Each structure stands twice: as structure tokens, then as C-alpha cells.
PDB file of C-alpha atoms in Angstrom:
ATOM      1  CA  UNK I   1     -43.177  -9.973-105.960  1.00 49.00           C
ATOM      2  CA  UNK I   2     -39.573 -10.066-105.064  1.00 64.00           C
ATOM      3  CA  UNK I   3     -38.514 -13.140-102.792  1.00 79.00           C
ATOM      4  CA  UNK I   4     -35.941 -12.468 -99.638  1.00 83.00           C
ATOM      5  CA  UNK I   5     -32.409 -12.453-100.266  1.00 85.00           C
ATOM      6  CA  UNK I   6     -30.325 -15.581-100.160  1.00 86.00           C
ATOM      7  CA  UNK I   7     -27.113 -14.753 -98.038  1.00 90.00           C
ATOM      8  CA  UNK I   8     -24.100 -16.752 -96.873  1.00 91.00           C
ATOM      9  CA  UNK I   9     -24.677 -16.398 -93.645  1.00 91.00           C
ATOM     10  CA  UNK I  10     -27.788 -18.411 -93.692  1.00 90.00           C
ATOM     11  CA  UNK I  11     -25.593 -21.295 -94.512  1.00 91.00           C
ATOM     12  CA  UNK I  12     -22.237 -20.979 -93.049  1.00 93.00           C
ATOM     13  CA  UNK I  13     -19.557 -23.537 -95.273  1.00 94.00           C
ATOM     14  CA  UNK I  14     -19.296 -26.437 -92.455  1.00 95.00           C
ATOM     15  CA  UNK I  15     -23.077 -26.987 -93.104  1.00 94.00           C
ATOM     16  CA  UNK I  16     -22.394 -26.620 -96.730  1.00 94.00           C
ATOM     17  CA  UNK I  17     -20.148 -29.608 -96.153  1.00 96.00           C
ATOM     18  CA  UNK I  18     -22.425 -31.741 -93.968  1.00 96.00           C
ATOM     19  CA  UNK I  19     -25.297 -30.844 -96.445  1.00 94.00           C
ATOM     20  CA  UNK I  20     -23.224 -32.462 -99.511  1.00 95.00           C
ATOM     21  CA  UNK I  21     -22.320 -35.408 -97.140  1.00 96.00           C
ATOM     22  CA  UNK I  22     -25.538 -36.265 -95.941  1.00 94.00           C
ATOM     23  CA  UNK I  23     -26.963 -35.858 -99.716  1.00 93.00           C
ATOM     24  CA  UNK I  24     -24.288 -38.489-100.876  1.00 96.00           C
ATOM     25  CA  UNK I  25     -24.817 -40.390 -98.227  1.00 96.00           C
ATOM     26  CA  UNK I  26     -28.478 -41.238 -98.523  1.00 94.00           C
ATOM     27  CA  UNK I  27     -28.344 -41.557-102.621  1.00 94.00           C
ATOM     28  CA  UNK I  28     -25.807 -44.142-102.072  1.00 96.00           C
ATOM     29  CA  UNK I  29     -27.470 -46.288 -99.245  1.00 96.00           C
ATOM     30  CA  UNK I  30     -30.841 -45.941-100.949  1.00 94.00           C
ATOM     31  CA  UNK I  31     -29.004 -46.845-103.904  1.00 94.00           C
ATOM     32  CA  UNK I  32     -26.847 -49.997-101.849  1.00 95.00           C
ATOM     33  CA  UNK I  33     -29.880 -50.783 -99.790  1.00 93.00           C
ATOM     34  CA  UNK I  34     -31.934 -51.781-103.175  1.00 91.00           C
ATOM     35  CA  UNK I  35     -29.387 -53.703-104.071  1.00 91.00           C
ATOM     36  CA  UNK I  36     -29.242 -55.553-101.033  1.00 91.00           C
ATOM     37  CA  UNK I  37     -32.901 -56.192-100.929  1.00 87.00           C
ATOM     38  CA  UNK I  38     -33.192 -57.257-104.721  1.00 88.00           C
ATOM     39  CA  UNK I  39     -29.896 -58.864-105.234  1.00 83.00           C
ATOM     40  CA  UNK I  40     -30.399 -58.336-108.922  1.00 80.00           C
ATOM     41  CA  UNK I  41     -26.706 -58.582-109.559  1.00 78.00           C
ATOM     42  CA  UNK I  42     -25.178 -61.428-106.842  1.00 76.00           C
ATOM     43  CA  UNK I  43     -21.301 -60.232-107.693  1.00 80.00           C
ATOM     44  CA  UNK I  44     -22.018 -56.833-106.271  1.00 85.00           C
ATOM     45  CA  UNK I  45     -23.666 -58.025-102.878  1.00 88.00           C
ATOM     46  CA  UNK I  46     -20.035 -57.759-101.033  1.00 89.00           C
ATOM     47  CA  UNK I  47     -19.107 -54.129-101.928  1.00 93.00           C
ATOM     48  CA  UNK I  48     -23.452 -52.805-101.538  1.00 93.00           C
ATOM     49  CA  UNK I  49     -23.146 -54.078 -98.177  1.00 94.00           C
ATOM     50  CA  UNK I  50     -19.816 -52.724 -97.441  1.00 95.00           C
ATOM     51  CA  UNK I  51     -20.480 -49.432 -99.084  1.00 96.00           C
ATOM     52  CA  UNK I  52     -23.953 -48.997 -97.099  1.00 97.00           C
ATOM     53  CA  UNK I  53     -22.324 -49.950 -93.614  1.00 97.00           C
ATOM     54  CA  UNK I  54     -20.063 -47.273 -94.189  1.00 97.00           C
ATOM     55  CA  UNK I  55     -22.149 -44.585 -95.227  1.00 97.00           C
ATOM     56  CA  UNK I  56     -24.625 -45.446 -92.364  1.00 97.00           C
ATOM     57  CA  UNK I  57     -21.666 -44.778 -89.898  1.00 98.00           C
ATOM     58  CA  UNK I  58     -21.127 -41.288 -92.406  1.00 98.00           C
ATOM     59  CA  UNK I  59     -24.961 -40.677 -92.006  1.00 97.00           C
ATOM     60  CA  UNK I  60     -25.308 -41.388 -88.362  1.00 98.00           C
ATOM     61  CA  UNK I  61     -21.919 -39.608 -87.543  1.00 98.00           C
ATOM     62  CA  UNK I  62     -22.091 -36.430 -89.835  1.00 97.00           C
ATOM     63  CA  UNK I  63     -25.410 -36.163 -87.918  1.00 96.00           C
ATOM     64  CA  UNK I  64     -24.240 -36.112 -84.682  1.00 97.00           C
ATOM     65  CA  UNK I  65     -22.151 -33.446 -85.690  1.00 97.00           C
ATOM     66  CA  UNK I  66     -24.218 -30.748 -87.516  1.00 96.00           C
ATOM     67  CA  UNK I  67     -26.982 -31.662 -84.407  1.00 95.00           C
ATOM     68  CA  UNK I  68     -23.710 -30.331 -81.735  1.00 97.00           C
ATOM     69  CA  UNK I  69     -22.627 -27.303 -84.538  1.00 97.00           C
ATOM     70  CA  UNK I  70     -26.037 -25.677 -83.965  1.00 95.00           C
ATOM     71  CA  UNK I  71     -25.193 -24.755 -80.466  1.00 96.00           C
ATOM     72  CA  UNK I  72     -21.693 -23.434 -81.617  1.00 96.00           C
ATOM     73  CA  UNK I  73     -22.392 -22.172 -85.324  1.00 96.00           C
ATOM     74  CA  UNK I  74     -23.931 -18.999 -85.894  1.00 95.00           C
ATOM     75  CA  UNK I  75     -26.757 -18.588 -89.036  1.00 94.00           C
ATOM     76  CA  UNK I  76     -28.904 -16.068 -90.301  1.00 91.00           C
ATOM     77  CA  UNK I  77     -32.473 -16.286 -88.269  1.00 87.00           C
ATOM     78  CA  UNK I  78     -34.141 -15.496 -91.624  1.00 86.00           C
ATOM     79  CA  UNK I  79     -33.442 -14.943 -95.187  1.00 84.00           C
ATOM     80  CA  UNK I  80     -33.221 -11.153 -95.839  1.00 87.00           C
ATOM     81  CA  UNK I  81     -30.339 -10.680 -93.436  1.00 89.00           C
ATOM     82  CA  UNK I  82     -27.110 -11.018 -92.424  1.00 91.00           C
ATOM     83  CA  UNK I  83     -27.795 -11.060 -88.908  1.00 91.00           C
ATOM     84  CA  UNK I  84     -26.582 -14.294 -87.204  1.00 92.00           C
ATOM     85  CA  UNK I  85     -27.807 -15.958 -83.798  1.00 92.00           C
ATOM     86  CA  UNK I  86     -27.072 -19.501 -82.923  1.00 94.00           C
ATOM     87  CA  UNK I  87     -28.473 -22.150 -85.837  1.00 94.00           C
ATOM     88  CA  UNK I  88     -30.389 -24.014 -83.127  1.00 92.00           C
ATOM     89  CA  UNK I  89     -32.690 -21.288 -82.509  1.00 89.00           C
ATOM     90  CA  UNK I  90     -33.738 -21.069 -86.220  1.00 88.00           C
ATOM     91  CA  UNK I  91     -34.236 -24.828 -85.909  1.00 87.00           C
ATOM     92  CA  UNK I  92     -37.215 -23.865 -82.851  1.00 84.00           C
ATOM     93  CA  UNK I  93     -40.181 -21.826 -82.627  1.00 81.00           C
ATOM     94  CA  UNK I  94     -39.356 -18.579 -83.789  1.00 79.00           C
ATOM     95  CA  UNK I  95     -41.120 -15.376 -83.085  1.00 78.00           C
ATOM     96  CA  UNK I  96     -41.604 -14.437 -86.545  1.00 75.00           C
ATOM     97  CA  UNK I  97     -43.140 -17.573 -86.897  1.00 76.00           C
ATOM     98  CA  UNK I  98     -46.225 -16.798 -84.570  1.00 74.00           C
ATOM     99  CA  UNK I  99     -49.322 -18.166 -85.234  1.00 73.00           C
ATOM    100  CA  UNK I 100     -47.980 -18.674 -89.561  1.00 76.00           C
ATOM    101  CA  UNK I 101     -48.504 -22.862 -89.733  1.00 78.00           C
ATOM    102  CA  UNK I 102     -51.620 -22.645 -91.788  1.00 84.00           C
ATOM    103  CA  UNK I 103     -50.548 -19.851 -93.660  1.00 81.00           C
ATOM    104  CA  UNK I 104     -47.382 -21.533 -94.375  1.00 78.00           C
ATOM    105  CA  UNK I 105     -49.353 -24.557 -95.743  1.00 81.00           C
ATOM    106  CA  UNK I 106     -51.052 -22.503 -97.821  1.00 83.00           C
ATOM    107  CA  UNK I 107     -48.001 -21.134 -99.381  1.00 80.00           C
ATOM    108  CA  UNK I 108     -46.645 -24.521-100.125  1.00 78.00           C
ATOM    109  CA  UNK I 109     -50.006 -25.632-101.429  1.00 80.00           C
ATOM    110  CA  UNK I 110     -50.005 -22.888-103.654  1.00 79.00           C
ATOM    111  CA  UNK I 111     -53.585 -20.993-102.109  1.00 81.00           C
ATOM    112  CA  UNK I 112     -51.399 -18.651-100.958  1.00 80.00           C
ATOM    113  CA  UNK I 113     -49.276 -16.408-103.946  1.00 77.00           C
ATOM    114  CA  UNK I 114     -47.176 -14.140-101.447  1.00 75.00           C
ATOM    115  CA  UNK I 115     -44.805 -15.720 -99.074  1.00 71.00           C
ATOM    116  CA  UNK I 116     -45.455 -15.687 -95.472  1.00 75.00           C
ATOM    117  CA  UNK I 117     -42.640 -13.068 -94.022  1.00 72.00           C
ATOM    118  CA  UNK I 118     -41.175 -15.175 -91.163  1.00 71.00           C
ATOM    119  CA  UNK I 119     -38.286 -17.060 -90.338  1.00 75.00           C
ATOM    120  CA  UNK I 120     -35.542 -18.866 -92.336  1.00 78.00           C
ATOM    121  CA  UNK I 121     -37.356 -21.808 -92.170  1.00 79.00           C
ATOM    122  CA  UNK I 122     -41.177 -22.645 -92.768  1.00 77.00           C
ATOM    123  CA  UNK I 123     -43.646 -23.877 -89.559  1.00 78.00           C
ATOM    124  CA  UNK I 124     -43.636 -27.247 -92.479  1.00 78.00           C
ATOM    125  CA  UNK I 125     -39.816 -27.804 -92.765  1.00 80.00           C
ATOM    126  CA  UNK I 126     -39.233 -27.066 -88.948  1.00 83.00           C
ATOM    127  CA  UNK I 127     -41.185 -29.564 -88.937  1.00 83.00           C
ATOM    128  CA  UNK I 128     -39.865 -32.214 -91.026  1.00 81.00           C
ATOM    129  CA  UNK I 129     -36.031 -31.313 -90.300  1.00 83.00           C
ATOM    130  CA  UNK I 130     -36.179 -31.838 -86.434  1.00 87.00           C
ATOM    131  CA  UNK I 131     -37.617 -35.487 -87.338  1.00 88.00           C
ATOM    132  CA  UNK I 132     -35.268 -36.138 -89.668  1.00 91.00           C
ATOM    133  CA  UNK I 133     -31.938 -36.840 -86.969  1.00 93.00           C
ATOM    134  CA  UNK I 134     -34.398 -38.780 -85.205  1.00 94.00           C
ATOM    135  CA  UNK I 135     -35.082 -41.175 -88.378  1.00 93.00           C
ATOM    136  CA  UNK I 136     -31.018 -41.322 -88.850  1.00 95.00           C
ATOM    137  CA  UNK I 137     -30.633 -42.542 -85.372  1.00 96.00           C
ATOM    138  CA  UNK I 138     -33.350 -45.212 -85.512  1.00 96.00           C
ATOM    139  CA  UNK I 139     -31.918 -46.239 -89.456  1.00 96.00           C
ATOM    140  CA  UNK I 140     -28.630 -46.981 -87.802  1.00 97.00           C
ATOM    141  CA  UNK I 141     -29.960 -48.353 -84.479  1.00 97.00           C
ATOM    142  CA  UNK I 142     -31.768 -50.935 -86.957  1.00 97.00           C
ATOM    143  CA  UNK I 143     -29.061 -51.084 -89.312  1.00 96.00           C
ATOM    144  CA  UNK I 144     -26.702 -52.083 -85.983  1.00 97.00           C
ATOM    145  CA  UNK I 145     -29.580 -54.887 -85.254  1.00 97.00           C
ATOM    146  CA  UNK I 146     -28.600 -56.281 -88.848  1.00 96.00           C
ATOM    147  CA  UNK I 147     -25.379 -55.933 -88.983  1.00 95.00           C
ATOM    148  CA  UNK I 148     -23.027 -59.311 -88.283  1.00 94.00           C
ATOM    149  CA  UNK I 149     -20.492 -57.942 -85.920  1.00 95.00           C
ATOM    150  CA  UNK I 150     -23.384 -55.955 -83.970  1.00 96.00           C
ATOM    151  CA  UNK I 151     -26.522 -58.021 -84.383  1.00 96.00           C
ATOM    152  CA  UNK I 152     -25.551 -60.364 -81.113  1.00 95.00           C
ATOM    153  CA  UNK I 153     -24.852 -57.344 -78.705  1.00 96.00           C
ATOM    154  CA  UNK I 154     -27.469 -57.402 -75.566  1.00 96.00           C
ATOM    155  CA  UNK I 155     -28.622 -53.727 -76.593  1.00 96.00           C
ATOM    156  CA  UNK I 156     -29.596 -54.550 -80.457  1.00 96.00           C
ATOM    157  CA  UNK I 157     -30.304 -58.249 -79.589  1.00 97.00           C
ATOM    158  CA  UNK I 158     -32.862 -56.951 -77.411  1.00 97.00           C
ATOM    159  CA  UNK I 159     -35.034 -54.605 -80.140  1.00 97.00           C
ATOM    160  CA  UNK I 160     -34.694 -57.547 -82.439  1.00 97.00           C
ATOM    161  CA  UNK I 161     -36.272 -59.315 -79.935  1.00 97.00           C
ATOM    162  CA  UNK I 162     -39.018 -56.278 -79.353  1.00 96.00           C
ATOM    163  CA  UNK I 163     -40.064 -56.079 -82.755  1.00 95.00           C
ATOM    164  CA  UNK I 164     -40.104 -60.069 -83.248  1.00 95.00           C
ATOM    165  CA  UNK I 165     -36.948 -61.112 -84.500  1.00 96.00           C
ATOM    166  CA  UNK I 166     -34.695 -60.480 -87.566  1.00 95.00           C
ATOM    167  CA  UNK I 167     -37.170 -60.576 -90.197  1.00 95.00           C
ATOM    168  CA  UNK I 168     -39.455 -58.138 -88.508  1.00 96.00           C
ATOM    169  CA  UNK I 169     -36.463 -55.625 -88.140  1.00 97.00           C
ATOM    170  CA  UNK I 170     -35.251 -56.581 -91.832  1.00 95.00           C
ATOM    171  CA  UNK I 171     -38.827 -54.872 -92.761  1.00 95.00           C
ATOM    172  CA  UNK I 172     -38.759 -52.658 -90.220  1.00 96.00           C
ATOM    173  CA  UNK I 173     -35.187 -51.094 -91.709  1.00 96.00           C
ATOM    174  CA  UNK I 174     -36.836 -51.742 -95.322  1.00 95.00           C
ATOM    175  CA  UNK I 175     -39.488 -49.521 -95.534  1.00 95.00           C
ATOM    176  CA  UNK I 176     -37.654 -46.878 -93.528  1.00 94.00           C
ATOM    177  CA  UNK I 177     -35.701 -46.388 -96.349  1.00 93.00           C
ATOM    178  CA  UNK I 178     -39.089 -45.261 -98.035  1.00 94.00           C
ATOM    179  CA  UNK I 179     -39.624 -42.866 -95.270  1.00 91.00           C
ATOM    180  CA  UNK I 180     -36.106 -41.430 -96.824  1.00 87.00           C
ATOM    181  CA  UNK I 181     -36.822 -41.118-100.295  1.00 92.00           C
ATOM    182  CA  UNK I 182     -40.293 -39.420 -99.268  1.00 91.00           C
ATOM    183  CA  UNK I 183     -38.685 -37.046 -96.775  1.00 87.00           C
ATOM    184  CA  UNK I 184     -36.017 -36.424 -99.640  1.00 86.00           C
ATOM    185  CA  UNK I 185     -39.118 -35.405-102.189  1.00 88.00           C
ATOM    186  CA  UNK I 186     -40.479 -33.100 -99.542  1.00 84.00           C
ATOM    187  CA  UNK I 187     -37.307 -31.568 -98.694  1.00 83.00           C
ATOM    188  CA  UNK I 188     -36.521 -30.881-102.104  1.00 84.00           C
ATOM    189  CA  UNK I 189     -39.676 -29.451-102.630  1.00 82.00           C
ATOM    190  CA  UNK I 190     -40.217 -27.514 -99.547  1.00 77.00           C
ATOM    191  CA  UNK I 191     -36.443 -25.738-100.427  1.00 78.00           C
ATOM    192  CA  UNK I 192     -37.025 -24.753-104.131  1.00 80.00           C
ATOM    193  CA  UNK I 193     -40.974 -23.995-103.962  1.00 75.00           C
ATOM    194  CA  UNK I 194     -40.057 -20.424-104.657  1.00 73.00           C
ATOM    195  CA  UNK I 195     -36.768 -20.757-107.220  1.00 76.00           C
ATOM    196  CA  UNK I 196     -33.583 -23.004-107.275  1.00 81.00           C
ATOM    197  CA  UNK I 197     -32.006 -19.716-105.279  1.00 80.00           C
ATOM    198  CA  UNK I 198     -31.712 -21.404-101.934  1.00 81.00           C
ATOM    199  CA  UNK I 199     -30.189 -24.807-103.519  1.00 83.00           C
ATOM    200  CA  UNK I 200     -28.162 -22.719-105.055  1.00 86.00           C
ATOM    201  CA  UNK I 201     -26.543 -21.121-102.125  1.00 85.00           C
ATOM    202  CA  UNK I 202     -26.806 -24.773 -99.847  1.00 85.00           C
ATOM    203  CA  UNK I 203     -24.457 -26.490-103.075  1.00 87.00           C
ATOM    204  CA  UNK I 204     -22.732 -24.317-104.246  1.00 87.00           C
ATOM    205  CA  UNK I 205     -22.835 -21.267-101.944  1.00 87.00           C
ATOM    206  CA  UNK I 206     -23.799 -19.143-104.270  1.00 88.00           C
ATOM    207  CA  UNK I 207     -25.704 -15.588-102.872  1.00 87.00           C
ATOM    208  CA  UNK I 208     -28.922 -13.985-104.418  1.00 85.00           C
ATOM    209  CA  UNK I 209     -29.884 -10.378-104.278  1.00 85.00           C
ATOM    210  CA  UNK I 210     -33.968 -10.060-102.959  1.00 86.00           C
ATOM    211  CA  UNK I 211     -35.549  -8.125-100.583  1.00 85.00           C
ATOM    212  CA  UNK I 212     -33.802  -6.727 -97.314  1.00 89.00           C
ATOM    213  CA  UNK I 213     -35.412  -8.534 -94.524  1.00 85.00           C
ATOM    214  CA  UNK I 214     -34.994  -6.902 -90.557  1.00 84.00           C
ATOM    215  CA  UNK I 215     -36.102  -9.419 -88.027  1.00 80.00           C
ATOM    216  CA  UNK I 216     -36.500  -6.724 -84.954  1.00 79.00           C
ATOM    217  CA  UNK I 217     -39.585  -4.941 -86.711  1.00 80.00           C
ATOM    218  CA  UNK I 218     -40.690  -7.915 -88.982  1.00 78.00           C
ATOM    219  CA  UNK I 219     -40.721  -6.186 -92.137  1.00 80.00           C
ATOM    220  CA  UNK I 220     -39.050  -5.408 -95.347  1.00 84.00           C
ATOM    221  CA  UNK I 221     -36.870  -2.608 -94.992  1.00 85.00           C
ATOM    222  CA  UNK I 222     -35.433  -2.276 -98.599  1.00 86.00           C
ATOM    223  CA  UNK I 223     -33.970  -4.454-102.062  1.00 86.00           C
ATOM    224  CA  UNK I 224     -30.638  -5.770-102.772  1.00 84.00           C
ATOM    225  CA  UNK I 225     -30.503  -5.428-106.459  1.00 77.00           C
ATOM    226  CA  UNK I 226     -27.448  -7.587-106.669  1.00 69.00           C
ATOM    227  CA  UNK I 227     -26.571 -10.974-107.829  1.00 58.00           C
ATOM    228  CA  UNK I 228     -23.342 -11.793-106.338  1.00 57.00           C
TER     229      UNK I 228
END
């Protein structure tokens, strides 16, 4: 069976952007956060931490950003279409998502063969991608709470406090890194269960012919045969 068609309006090329920043922003302070943990290699302590305060700022601010462009930027509700509404509504409960969460898992488990027909994204990564600003904001929050020039403000000297001092939050902003990497996996996953199409057009922008998808009656309503 045919999968939808992968069209540019799904992803507009601001979130193209803020896609590739976000991506190169968590490889490198996964990357600089190891580093600072296991100070394997002591002469490269100075520019780890300055590389992963920065990209925490590029993180935390790049998400603040495509979280406001969903009220202004316009995508595709589903794949299948070039219809556009605004991007937060394909971010919330969607009627052609009604009553789909199990058979979405299903899908992704792979008891299902046919893909649910329903919204641009899955019940699953609706899911996963409205937690995922709120895991930025806590990273930095914590990060803040580390951080020399921040660590003694009333605000973060307070949750230090909370949590049981710097140690605590040290751990605390360890293993949320994990959460990260794991929520990286799943995206990954989640995008590219049914071909490399939709990475394809996130990257590079790339467009995929498929089947013609018409969100008013719910249904298939014809093929694009092209690859453009």
C-alpha cells in the first residue's frame, strides 16, 4: 500500500531551520555534556562548557520561538494535502485523530500493516512532541542552577535548595540528558517507521509523491504519481 504524500507545506522552511538547529544543538550538548561529566580529556573542559552554555541558550531560545511560530505559521493538518491551518492545531487533538491511540500503537508496534488515516502527526508523537519544550525548559532551568554567573540568583538558588543542593541538581541535569537521547531514538523512529520520506522533506525539504489525502471527508481521494 501506498503511504500519503510528503508535501512542503507540512513543513514550511522556518521550521526546516529550527528543526536543523535544535538537531545540532542537542548532538553537541549531549556530546559537551559527556565531556563535562567524564572529563576524559582535562584540556577540553573550558571550550565543552562554553560550547554547551551556548547551545543551551540556542536550545532553550530556538524553542521559544518555533513554540510562538505555531500560532503565526501555517502547516499542512495532515500528510496528503496541501491544505494549511495554523501548526498549533496539528500539534492538539485533531478530529481525524478520534478515538486512533491504540490503533496508532499498533502501527508503530508493527500489529498493525496499514497506516491509521489521520492527522499529520500520530496520537504517540503528539504525544512525545508537546513534552519535549517542556523538558528544554526544565534542562535550562537546571542548567541556569549550575551555571556560575546564575547559580547564586534567589530563583535558581531556591530549586537547588528544593531538590537538596548542587549535587542533587548536578544528577538531576545528568540523567535528563538520558531522557534526550531516548526521546531522540523515539523521535527518530516514530518519523521514519514508514520510509526516510518524511526526514527527507524535514532536512532537506525534499517532496514525495503518495496518496492524495482530503481532511473534510477523511479519505483518500486519489495518487500523486510524482517525485518532485
Amino acid at each position: 500500500m501506498a503511504h500519503l504524500a510528503h508535501y512542503r507545506e507540512a513543513h514550511p522552511m522556518i521550521f526546516v531551520v529550527t528543526h536543523w538547529i535544535n538537531l545540532i544543538a542537542m548532538i553537541l550538548l549531549i556530546v559537551t555534556g559527556f565531556c563535562i561529566h567524564f572529563p576524559f580529556w582535562p584540556m577540553f573542559m573550558g571550550i565543552a562548557r562554553g560550547v554547551h552554555v551556548f547551545f543551551g541558550f540556542v536550545l532553550f531560545l530556538n524553542c521559544v520561538f518555533r513554540v510562538i511560530a505555531a500560532f503565526f505559521v501555517k502547516t499542512s493538518p495532515t500528510g496528503g494535502t496541501r491544505e494549511q491551518v495554523p501548526d498549533y492545531k496539528t500539534w492538539l487533538p485533531q478530529k481525524d485523530n478520534r478515538h486512533q491511540a491504540l490503533e496508532w500503537i499498533k502501527y508503530y508496534l508493527f500489529l498493525r500493516k496499514t497506516h491509521p488515516l489521520g492527522a499529520k502527526l500520530g496520537v504517540p508523537q503528539k504525544i512525545s512532541y508537546l513534552l519535549i519544550p517542556f523538558l528544554i525548559v526544565a534542562m535550562f532551568w537546571t542548567g541556569l542552577c549550575l551555571w556560575a554567573p546564575t547559580m547564586a540568583a534567589a530563583p535558581m538558588a531556591a530549586t537547588t535548595n528544593l531538590v537538596g543542593g548542587l549535587m542533587s541538581m548536578r544528577i538531576i541535569h545528568y540523567f535528563g540528558m538520558y531522557v534526550f537521547i531516548i526521546f531522540m531514538f523515539i523521535h527518530i523512529y516514530l518519523a521514519n517507521v514508514e520510509g526516510f520520506a518524511p526526514t527527507k522533506l524535514m532536512f532537506i525539504h525534499k517532496e514525495h509523491g503518495g496518496l492524495i489525502y482530503a481532511p473534510e471527508v477523511h479519505d483518500i481521494v486519489g495518487e500523486d504519481l510524482e517525485t518532485h
